[in-house]
PDB file of C-alpha atoms in Angstrom:
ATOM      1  CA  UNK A1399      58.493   4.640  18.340  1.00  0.00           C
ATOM      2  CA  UNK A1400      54.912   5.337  17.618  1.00  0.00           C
ATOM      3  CA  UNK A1401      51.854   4.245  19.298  1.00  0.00           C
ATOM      4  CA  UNK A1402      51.350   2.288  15.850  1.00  0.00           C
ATOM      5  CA  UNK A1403      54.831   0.619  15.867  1.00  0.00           C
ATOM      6  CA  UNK A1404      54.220  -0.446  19.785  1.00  0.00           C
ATOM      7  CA  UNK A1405      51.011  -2.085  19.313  1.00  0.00           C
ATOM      8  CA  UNK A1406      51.978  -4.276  15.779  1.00  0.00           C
ATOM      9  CA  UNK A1407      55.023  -5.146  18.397  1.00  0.00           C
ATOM     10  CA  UNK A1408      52.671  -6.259  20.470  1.00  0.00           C
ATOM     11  CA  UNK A1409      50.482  -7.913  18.493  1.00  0.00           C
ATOM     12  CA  UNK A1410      53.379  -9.569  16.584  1.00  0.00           C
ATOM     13  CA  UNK A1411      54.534 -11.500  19.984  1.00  0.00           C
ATOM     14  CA  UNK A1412      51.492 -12.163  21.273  1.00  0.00           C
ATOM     15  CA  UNK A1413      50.777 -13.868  17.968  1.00  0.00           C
ATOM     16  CA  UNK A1414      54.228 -15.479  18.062  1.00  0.00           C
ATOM     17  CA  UNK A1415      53.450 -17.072  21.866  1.00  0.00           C
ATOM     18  CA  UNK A1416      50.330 -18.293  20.746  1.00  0.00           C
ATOM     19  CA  UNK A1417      51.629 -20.129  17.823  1.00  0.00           C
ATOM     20  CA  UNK A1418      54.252 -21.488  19.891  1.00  0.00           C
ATOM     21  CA  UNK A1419      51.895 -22.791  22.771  1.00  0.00           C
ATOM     22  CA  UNK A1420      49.268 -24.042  20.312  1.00  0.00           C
ATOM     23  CA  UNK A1421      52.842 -26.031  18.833  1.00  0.00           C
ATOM     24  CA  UNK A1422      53.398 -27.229  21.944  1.00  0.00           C
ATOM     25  CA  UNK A1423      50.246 -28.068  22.933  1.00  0.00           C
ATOM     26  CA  UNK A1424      50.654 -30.778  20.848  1.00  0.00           C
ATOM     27  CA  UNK A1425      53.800 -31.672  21.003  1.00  0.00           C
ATOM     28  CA  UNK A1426      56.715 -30.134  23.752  1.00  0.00           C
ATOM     29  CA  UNK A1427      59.538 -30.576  21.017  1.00  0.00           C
ATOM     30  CA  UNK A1428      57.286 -29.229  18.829  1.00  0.00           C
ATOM     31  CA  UNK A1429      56.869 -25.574  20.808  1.00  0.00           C
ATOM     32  CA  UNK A1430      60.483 -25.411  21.367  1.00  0.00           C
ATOM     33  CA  UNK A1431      61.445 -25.669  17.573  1.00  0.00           C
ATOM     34  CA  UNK A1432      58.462 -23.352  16.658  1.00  0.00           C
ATOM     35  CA  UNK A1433      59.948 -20.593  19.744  1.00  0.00           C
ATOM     36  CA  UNK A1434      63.397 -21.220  18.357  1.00  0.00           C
ATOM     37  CA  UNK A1435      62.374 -20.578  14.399  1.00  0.00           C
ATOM     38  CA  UNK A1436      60.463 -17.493  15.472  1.00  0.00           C
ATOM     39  CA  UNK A1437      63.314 -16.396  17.560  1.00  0.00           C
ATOM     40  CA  UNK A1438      65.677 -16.944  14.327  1.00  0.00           C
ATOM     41  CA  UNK A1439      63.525 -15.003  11.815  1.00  0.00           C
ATOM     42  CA  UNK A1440      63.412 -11.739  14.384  1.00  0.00           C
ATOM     43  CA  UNK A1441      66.954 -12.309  14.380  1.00  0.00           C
ATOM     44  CA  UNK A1442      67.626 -12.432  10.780  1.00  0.00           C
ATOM     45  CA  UNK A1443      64.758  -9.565  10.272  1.00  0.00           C
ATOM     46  CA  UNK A1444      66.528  -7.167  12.831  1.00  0.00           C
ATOM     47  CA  UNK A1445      69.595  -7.453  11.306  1.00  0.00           C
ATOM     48  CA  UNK A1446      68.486  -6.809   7.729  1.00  0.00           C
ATOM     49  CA  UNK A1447      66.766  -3.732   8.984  1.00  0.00           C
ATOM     50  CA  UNK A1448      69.864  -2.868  11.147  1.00  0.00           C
ATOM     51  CA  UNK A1449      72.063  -3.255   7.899  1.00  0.00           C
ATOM     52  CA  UNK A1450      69.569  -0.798   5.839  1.00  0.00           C
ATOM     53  CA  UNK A1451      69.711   1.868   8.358  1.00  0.00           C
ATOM     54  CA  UNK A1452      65.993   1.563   9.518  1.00  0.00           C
ATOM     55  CA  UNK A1453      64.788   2.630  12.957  1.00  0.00           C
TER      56      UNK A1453
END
């Protein structure tokens, strides 16, 4: 993993937290079901890439 790959990693879940906080910020529920969608899509994502043979 590059240096490049880490820090978009980062980035990408640092962004996902916020969006979920700011979601639950105003509502609790509402952070929960924006965690659990975000947690689905990585899920789905991985899998696809896993499938394709991509490191």
């Amino acid at each position: 993993m590059t240096p490049t790959d880490k820090a978009t990693l980062l980035v990408g879940l640092l962004g996902a937290g916020a969006v979920t906080t700011g979601a639950a910020l105003l509502h609790p529920a509402a952070g929960w079901i924006v965690g659990g969608l975000f947690g689905l899509a990585w899920s789905y994502l991985t899998a696809r890439a896993a499938a394709r043979g991509v490191a």
